[in-house]
JSON list of C-alpha atoms in Angstrom, two decimals:
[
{"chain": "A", "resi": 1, "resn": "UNK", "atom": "CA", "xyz": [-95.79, 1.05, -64.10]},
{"chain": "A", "resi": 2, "resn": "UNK", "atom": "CA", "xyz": [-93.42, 1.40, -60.92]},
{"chain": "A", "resi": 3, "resn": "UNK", "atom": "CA", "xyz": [-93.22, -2.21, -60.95]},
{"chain": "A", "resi": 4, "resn": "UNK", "atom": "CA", "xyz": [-91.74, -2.67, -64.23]},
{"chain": "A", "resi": 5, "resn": "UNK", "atom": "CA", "xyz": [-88.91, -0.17, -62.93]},
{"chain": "A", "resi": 6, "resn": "UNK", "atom": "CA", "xyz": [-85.61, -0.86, -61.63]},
{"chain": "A", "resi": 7, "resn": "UNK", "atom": "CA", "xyz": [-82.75, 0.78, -60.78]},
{"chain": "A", "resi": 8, "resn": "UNK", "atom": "CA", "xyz": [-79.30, 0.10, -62.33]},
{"chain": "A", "resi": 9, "resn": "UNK", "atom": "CA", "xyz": [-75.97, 1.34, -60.91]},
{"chain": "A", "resi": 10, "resn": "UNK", "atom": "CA", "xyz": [-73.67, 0.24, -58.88]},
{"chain": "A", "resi": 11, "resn": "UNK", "atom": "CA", "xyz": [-74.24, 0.03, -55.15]},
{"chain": "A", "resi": 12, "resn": "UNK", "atom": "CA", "xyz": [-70.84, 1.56, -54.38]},
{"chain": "A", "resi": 13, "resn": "UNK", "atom": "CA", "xyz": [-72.55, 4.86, -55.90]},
{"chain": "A", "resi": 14, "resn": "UNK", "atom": "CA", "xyz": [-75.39, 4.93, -53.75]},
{"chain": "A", "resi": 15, "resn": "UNK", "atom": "CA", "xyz": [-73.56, 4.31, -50.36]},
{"chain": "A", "resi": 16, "resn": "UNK", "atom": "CA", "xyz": [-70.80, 7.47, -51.74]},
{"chain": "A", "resi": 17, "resn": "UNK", "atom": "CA", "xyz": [-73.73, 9.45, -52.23]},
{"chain": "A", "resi": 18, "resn": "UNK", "atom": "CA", "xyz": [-75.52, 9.27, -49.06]},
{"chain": "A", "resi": 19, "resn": "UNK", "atom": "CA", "xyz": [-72.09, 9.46, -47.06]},
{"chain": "A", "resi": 20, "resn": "UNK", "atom": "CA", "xyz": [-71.20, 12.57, -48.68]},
{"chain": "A", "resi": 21, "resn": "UNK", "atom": "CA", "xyz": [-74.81, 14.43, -47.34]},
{"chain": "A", "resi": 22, "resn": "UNK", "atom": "CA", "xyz": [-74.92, 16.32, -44.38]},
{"chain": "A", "resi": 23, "resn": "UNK", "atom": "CA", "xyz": [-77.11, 14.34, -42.08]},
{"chain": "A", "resi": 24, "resn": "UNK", "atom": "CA", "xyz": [-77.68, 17.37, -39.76]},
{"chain": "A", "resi": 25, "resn": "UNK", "atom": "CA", "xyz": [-79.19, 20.46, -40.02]},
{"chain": "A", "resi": 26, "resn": "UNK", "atom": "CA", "xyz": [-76.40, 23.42, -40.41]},
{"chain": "A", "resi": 27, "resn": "UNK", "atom": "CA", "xyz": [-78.42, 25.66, -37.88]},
{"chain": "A", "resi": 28, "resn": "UNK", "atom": "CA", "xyz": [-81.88, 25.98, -36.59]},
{"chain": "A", "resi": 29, "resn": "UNK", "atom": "CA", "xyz": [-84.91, 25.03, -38.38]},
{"chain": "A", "resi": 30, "resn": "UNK", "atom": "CA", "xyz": [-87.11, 27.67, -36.90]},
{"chain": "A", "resi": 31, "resn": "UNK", "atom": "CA", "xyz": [-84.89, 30.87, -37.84]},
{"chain": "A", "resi": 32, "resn": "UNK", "atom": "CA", "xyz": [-86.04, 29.41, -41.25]},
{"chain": "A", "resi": 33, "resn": "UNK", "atom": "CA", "xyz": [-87.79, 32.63, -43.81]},
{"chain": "A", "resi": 34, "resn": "UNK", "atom": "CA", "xyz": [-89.25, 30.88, -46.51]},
{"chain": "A", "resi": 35, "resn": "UNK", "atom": "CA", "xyz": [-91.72, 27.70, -46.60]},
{"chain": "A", "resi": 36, "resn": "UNK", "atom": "CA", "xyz": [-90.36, 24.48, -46.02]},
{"chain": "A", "resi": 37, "resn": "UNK", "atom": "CA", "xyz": [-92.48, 21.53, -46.84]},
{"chain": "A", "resi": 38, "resn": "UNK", "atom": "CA", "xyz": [-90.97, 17.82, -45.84]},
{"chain": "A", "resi": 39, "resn": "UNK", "atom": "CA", "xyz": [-92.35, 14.84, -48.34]},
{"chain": "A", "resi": 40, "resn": "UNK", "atom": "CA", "xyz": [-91.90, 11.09, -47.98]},
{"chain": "A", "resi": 41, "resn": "UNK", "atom": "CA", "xyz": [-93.03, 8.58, -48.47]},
{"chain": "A", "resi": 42, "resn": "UNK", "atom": "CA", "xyz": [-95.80, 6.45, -46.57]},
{"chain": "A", "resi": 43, "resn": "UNK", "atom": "CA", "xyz": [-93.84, 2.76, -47.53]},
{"chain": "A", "resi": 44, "resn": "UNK", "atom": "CA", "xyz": [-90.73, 4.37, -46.36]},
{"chain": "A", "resi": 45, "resn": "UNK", "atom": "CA", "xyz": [-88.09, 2.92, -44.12]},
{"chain": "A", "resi": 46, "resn": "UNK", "atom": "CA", "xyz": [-85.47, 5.51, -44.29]},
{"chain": "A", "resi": 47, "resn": "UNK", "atom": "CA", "xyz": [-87.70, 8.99, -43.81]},
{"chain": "A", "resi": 48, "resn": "UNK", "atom": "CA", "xyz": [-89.53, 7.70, -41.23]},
{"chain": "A", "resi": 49, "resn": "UNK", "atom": "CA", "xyz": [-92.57, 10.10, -39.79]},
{"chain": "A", "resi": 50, "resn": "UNK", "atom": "CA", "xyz": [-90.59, 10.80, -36.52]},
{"chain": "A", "resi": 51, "resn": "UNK", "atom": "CA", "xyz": [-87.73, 12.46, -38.75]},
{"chain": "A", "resi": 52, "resn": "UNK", "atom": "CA", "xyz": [-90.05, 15.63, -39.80]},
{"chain": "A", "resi": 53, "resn": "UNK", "atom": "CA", "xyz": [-91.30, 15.74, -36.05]},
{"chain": "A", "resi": 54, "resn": "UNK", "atom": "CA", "xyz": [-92.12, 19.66, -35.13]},
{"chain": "A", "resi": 55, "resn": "UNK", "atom": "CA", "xyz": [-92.31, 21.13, -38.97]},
{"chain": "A", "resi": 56, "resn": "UNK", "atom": "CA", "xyz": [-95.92, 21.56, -39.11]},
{"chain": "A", "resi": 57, "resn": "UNK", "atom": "CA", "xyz": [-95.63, 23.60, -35.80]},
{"chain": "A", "resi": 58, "resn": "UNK", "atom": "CA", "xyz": [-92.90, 26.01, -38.24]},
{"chain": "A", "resi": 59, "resn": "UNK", "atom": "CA", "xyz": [-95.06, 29.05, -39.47]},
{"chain": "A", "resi": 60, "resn": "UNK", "atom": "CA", "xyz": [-94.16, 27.85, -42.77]},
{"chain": "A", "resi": 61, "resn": "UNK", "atom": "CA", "xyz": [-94.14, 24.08, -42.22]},
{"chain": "A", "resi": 62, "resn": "UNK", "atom": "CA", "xyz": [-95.62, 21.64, -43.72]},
{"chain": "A", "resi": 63, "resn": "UNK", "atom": "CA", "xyz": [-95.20, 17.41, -43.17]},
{"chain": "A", "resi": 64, "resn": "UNK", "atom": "CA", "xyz": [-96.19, 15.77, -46.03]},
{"chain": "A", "resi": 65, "resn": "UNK", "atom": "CA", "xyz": [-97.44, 12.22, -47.43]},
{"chain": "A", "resi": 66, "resn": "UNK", "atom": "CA", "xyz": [-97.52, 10.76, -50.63]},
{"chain": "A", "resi": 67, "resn": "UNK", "atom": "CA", "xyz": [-98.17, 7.05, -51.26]},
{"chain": "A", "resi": 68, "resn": "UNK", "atom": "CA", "xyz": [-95.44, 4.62, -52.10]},
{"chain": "A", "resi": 69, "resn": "UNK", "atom": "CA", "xyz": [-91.67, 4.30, -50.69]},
{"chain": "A", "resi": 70, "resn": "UNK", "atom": "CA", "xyz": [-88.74, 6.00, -50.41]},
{"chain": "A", "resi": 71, "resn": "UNK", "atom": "CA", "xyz": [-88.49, 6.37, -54.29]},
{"chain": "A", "resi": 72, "resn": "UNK", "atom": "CA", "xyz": [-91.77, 7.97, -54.40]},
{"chain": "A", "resi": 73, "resn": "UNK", "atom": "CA", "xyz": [-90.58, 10.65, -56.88]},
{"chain": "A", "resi": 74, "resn": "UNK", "atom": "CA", "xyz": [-89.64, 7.76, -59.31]},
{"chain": "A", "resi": 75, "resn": "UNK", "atom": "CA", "xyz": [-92.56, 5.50, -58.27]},
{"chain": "A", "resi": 76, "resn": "UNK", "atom": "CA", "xyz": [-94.94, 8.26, -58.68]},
{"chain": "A", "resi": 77, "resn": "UNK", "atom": "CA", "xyz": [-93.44, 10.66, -60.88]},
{"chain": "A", "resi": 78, "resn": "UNK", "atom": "CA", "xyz": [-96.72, 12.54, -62.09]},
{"chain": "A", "resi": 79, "resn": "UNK", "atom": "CA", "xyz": [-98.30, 12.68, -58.33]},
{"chain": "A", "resi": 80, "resn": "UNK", "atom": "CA", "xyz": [-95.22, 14.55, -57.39]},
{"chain": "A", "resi": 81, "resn": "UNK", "atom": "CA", "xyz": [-95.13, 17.34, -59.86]},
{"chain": "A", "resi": 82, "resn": "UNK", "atom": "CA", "xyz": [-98.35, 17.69, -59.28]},
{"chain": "A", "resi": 83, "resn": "UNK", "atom": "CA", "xyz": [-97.66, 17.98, -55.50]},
{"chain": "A", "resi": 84, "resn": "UNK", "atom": "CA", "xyz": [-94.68, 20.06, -56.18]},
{"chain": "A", "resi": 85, "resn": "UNK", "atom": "CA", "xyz": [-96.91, 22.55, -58.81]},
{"chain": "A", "resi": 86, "resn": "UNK", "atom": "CA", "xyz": [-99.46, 22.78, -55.96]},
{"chain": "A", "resi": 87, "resn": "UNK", "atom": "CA", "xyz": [-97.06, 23.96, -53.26]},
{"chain": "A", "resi": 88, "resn": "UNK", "atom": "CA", "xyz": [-95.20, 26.44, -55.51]},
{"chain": "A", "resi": 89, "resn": "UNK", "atom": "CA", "xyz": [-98.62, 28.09, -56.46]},
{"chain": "A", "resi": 90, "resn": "UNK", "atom": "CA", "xyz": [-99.51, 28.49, -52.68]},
{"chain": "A", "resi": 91, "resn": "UNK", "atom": "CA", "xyz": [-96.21, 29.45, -51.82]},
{"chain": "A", "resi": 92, "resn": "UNK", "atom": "CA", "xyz": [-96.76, 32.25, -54.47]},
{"chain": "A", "resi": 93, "resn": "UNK", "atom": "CA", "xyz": [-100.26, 33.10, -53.49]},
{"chain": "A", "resi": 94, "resn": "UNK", "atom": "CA", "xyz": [-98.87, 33.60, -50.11]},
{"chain": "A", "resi": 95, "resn": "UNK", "atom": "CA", "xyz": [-95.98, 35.71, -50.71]},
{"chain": "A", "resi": 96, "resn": "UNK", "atom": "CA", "xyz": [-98.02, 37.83, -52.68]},
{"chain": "A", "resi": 97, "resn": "UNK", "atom": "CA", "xyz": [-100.95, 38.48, -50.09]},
{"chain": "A", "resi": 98, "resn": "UNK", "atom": "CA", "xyz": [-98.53, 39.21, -47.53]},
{"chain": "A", "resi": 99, "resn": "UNK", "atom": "CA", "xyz": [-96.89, 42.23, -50.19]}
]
């Protein structure tokens, strides 16, 4: 199915987009109280593996794969709620055996 899809907008969009994101973190990642889980994907040329360097070592951290490229989310879209349920629930198992 990813195949068959495209995007369609203008280019113009995309580049506005990604210059109006902060491309460094506001402060540091290890004062950091709640799980933080970093996703990309395995094709991809713009997260690259280097990028989430150090999260696993957070107490909360968690470097994650999922197949596909940078549009994993669209490539993949069932794989990543499923991811996404997954995390949630053991985020929430967590939080509650630490209460």
């Amino acid at each position: 199915m990813g195949d068959r899809l495209r995007l369609r907008f203008d280019p113009a969009t995309e580049i506005s987009i990604y210059r109006g994101v902060p491309h460094t973190s506001p402060g540091q990642v290890r004062q950091l109280k709640v799980p933080l889980a970093v996703v990309r994907g395995r094709q991809s040329r713009v997260v690259m593996r280097h990028h989430a360097s150090g999260v696993d070592r957070l107490p909360m951290g968690e470097m994650l794969t999922m197949p596909g490229g940078h549009m994993f989310p669209l490539e993949r879209p069932q794989d990543t709620a499923a991811l996404i349920k997954t995390l949630f629930a053991r985020w929430q198992a967590r939080e509650r055996s630490c209460a």
